[in-house]
CSV table of C-alpha atoms and ligand atoms in Angstrom, one decimal:
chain,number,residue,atom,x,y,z
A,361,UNK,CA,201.7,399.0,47.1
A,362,UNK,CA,201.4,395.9,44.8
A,363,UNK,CA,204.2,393.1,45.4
A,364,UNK,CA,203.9,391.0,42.8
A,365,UNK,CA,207.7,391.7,41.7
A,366,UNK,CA,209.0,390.6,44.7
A,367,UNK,CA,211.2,387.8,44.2
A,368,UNK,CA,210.3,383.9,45.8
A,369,UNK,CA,211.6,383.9,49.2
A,370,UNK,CA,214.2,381.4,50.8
A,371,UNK,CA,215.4,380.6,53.2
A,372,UNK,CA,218.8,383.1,53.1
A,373,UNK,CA,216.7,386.1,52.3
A,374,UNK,CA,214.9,385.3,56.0
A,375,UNK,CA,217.8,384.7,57.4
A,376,UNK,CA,219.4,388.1,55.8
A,377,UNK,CA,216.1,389.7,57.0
A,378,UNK,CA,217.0,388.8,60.4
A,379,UNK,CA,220.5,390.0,60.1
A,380,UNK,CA,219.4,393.5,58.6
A,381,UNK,CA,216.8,394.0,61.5
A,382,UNK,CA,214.1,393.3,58.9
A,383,UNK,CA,210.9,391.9,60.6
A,384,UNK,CA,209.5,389.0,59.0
A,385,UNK,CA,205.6,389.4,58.4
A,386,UNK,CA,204.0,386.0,58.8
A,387,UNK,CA,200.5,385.3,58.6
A,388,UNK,CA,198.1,381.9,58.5
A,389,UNK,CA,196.5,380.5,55.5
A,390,UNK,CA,194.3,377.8,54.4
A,391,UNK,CA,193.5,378.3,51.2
A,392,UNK,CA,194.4,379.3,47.2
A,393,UNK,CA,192.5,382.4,47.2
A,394,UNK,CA,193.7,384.0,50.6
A,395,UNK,CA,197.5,382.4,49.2
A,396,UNK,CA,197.2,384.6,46.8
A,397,UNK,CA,196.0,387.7,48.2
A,398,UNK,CA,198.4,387.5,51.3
A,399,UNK,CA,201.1,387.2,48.8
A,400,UNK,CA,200.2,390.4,46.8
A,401,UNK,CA,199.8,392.2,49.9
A,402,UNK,CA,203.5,391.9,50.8
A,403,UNK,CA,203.3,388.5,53.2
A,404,UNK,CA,206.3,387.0,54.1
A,405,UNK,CA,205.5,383.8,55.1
A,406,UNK,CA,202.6,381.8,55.3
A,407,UNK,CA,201.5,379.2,57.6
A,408,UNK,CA,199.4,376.6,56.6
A,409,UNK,CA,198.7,376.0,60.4
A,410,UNK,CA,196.7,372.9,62.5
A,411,UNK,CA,194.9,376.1,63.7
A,412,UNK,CA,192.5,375.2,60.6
A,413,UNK,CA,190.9,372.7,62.6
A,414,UNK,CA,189.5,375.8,64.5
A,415,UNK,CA,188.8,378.2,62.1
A,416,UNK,CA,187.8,375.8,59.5
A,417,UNK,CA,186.4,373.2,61.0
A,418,UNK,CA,184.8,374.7,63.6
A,419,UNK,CA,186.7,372.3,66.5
A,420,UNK,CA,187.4,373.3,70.2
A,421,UNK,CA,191.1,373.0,69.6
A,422,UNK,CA,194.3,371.4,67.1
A,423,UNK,CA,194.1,368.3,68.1
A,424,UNK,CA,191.6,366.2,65.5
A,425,UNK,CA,193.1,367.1,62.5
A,426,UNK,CA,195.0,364.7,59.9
A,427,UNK,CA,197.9,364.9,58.0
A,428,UNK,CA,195.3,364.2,54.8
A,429,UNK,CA,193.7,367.5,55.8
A,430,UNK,CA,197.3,369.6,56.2
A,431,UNK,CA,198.4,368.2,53.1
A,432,UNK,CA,195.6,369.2,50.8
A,433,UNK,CA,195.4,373.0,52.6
A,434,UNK,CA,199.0,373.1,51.9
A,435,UNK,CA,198.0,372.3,48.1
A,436,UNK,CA,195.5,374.5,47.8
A,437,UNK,CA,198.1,377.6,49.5
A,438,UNK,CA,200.7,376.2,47.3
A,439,UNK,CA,198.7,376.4,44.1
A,440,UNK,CA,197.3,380.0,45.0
A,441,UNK,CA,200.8,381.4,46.3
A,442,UNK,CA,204.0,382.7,44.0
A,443,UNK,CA,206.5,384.2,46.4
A,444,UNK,CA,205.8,383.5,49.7
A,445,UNK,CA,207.4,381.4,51.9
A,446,UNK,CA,205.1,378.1,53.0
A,447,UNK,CA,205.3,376.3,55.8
A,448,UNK,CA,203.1,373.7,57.4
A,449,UNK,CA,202.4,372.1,60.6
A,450,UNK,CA,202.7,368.5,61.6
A,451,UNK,CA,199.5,368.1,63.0
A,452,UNK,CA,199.1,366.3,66.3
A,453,UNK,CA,199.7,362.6,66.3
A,454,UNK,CA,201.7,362.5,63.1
A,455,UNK,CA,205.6,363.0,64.7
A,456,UNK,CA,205.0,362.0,68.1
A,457,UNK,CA,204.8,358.5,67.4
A,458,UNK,CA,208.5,358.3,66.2
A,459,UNK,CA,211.5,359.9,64.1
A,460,UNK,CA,210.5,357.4,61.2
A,461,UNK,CA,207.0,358.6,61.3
A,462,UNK,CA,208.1,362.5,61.7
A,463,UNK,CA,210.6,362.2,58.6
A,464,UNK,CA,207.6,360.5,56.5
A,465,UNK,CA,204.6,362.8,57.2
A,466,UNK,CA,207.4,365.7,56.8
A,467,UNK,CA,208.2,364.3,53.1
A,468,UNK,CA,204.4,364.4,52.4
A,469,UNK,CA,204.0,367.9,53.2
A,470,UNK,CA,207.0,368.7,51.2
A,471,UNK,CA,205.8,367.6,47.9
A,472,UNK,CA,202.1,368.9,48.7
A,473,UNK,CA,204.4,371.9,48.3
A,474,UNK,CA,205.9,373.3,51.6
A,475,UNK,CA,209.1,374.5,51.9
A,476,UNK,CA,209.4,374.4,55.6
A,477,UNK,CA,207.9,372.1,58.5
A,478,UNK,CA,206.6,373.4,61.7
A,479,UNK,CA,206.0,370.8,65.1
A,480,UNK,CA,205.7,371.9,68.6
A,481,UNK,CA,207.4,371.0,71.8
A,482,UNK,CA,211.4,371.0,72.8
A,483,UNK,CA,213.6,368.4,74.3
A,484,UNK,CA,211.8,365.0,72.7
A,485,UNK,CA,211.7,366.4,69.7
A,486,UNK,CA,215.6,367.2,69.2
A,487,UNK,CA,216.4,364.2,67.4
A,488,UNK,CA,213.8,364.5,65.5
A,489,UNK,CA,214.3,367.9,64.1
A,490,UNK,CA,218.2,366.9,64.0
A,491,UNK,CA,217.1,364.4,61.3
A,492,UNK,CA,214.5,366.1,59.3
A,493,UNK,CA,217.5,369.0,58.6
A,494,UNK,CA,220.2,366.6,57.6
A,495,UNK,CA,217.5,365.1,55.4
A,496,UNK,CA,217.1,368.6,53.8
A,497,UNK,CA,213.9,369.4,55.1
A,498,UNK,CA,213.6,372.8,56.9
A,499,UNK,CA,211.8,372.4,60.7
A,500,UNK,CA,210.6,375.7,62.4
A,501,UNK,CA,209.9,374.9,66.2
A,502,UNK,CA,207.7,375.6,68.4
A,503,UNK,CA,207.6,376.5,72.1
A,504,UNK,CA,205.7,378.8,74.8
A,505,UNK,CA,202.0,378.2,74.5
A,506,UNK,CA,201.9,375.1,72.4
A,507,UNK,CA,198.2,374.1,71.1
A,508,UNK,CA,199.0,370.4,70.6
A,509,UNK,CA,198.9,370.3,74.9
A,510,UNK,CA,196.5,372.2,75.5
A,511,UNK,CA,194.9,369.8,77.9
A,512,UNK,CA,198.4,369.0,79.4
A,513,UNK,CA,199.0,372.6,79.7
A,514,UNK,CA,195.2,373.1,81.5
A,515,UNK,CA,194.5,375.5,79.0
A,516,UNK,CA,195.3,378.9,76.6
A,517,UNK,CA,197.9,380.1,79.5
A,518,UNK,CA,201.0,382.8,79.0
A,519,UNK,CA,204.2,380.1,79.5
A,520,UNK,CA,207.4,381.3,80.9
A,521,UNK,CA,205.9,383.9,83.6
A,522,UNK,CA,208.2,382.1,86.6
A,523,UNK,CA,212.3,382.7,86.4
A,524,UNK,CA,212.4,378.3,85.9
A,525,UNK,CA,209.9,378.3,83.5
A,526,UNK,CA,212.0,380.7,81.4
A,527,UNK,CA,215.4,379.1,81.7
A,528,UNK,CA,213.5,375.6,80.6
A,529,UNK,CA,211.9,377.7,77.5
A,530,UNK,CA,215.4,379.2,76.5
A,531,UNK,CA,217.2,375.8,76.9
A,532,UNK,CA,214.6,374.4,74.7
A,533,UNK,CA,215.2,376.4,71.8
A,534,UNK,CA,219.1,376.3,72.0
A,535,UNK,CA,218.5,372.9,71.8
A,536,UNK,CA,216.3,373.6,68.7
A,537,UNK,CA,219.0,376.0,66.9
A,538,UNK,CA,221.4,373.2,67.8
A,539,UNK,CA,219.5,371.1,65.9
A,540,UNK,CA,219.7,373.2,63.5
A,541,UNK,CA,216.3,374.2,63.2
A,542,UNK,CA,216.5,378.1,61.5
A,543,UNK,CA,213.5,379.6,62.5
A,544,UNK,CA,211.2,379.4,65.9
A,545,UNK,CA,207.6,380.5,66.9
A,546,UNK,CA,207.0,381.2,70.3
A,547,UNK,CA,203.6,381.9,71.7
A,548,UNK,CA,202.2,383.4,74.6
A,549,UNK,CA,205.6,384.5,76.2
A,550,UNK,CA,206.0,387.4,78.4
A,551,UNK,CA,207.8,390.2,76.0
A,552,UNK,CA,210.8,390.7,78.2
A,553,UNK,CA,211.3,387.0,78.3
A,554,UNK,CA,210.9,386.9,74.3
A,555,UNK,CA,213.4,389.6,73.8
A,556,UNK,CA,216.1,387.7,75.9
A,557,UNK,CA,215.5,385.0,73.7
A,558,UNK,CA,215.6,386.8,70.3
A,559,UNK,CA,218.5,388.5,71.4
A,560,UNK,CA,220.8,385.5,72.1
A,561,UNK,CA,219.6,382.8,69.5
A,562,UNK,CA,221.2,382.2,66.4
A,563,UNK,CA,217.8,381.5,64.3
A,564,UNK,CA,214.6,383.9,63.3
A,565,UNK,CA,211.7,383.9,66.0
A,566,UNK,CA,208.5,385.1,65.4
A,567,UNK,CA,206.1,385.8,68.0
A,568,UNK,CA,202.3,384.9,68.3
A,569,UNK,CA,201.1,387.5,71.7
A,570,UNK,CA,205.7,387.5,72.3
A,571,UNK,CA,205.7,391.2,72.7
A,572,UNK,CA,207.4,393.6,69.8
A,573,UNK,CA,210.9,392.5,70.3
A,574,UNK,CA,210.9,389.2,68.0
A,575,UNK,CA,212.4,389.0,64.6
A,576,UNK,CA,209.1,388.6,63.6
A,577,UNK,CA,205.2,388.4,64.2
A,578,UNK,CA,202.4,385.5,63.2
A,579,UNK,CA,198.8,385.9,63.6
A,580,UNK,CA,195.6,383.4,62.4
A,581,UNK,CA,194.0,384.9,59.4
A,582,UNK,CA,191.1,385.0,61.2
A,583,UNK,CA,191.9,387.0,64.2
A,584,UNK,CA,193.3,389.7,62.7
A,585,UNK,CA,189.8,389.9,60.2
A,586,UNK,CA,187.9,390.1,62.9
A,587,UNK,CA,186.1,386.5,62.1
A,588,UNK,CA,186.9,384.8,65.3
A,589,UNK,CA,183.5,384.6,67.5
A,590,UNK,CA,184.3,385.4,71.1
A,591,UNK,CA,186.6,387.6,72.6
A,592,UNK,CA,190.2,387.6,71.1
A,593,UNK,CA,193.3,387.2,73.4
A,594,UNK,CA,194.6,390.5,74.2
A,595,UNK,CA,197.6,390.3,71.7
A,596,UNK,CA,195.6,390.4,68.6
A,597,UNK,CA,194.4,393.3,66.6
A,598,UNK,CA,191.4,393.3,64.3
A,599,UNK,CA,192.8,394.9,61.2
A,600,UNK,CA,190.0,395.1,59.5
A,601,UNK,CA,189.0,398.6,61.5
A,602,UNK,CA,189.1,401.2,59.7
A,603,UNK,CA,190.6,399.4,55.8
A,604,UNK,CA,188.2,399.2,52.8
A,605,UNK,CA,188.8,395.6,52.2
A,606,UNK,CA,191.1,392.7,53.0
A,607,UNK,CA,193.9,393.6,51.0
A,608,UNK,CA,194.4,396.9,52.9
A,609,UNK,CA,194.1,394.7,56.1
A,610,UNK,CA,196.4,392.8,55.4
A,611,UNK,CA,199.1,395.4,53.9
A,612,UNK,CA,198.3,397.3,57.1
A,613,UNK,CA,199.5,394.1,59.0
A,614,UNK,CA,202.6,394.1,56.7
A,615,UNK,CA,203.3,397.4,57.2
A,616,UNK,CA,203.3,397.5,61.1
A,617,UNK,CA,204.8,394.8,61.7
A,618,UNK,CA,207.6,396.1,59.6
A,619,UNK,CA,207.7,399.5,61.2
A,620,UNK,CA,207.1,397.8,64.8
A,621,UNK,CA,203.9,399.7,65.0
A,622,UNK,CA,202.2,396.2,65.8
A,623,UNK,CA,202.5,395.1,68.6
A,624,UNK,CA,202.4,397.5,71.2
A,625,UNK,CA,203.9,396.4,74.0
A,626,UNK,CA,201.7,398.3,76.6
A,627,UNK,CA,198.4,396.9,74.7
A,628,UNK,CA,199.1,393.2,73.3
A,629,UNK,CA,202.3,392.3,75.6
A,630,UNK,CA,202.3,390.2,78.4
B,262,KIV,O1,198.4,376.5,63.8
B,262,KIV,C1,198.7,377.7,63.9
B,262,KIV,O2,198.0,378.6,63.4
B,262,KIV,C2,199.9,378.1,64.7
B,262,KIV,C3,200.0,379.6,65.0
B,262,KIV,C4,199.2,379.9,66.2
B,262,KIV,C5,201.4,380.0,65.2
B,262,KIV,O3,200.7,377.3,65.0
């Protein structure tokens, strides 16, 4: 099924999504051409994510890449996209300096034509995300398994496994809905703790290996193609098996996530 009659998504219509039980299927993306494609296939929301530094750059982790870089993939998803919903990340080193520095890099992805900003981490970043909303600029957090700390983290690690660890995760993104950030990803979270969290917090979560339960799912591009070298972590799914091309890939992905075919509990949960 072709989407190109859907209409621009906002904002309310996630947040109506959310209300009606509606999953939200999100996806990475880099570039005009994939912007576009993603967007006919029936993509939600697209994340022009720091996980380019990976994919695209060919770089052990998130952490060297620039604001320059975000802004002009978020130009080139911007250009290629009509109905999506974009968001981009704040790439490391460009909010942790200070709210003045969060609130300036934010406007800069805005008019490289986001509609929403995404930075990682709980707690510290309160105020911060407090700020960017009453200035009128959407934040989506971020918690679980968050890229930026890898190193601090000692590595790609499932957070929230012990009972304390949990009730620090969950406090964190109250904080975060307080704030009134409207949408959260987690990553790497045990299912059942994921499903605790979707079902008490007043804002759309979208899970990245979270388990089936979240109000919606997230991938990198290039997992789900198959184009990542190496062994992918145990939530992803290569789409590409059995479709024709990308576009069936990808409306696959749409479709279960929708229908909560994807993911499966007992094969990508935690
Ligand atoms: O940068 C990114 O692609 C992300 C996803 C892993 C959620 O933050």
């Amino acid at each position: 099924m072709r989407m190109n009659s859907r209409k621009p998504m906002t904002l309310h219509r996630l947040e109506q999504m959310r209300a009606a039980g509606e999953k939200i299927a999100m996806l990475t993306c880099y570039d005009a051409a994939f912007a576009h494609l993603l967007d006919e296939a029936g993509v939600d929301v697209l994340l022009v994510g720091d996980s380019l530094g990976m994919v695209i750059q060919g770089h052990p982790s998130t952490l060297p890449v620039s604001m320059e870089q975000v802004i002009y993939h978020t130009e080139c998803v911007a250009r290629g996209n009509r109905n999506a919903w974009v968001i981009a990340d704040l790439p490391f080193g460009s909010y942790q300096e200070s709210t003045a520095q969060a609130i300036e890099n934010a406007i800069r992805l805005m008019r490289a034509g986001a509609h929403m900003i995404k930075l990682e981490g709980g707690g510290w970043t309160v105020p911060t995300v407090q700020s960017l909303v009453q200035r009128g600029i959407p934040v989506c957090g971020h918690l679980g398994f968050t890229p930026q700390s890898v190193h601090a983290l000692g590595g790609y690690r499932v957070q929230g496994r012990e009972p304390s660890a949990a009730e620090i995760l969950r406090h964190d993104a109250e904080e975060l809905a307080a704030a009134g950030a409207p949408m959260l990803i987690i990553e790497l979270v045990p299912s059942a703790v994921a499903r605790d969290l979707c079902a008490h917090l007043p804002m759309s979560v979208v899970g990245i290996g979270a388990g089936p339960d979240c109000h919606g799912q997230v991938l990198v591009l290039h997992d789900m193609l198959g184009l990542t070298p190496g062994r992918p972590p145990r939530f992803v799914r290569n789409f590409m098996d059995g479709a024709s091309d990308i576009g069936e890939a990808v409306r696959r992905y749409v479709q279960d996530v929708k229908s909560g075919v994807y993911p499966d509990d007992a094969k990508h949960g935690y």
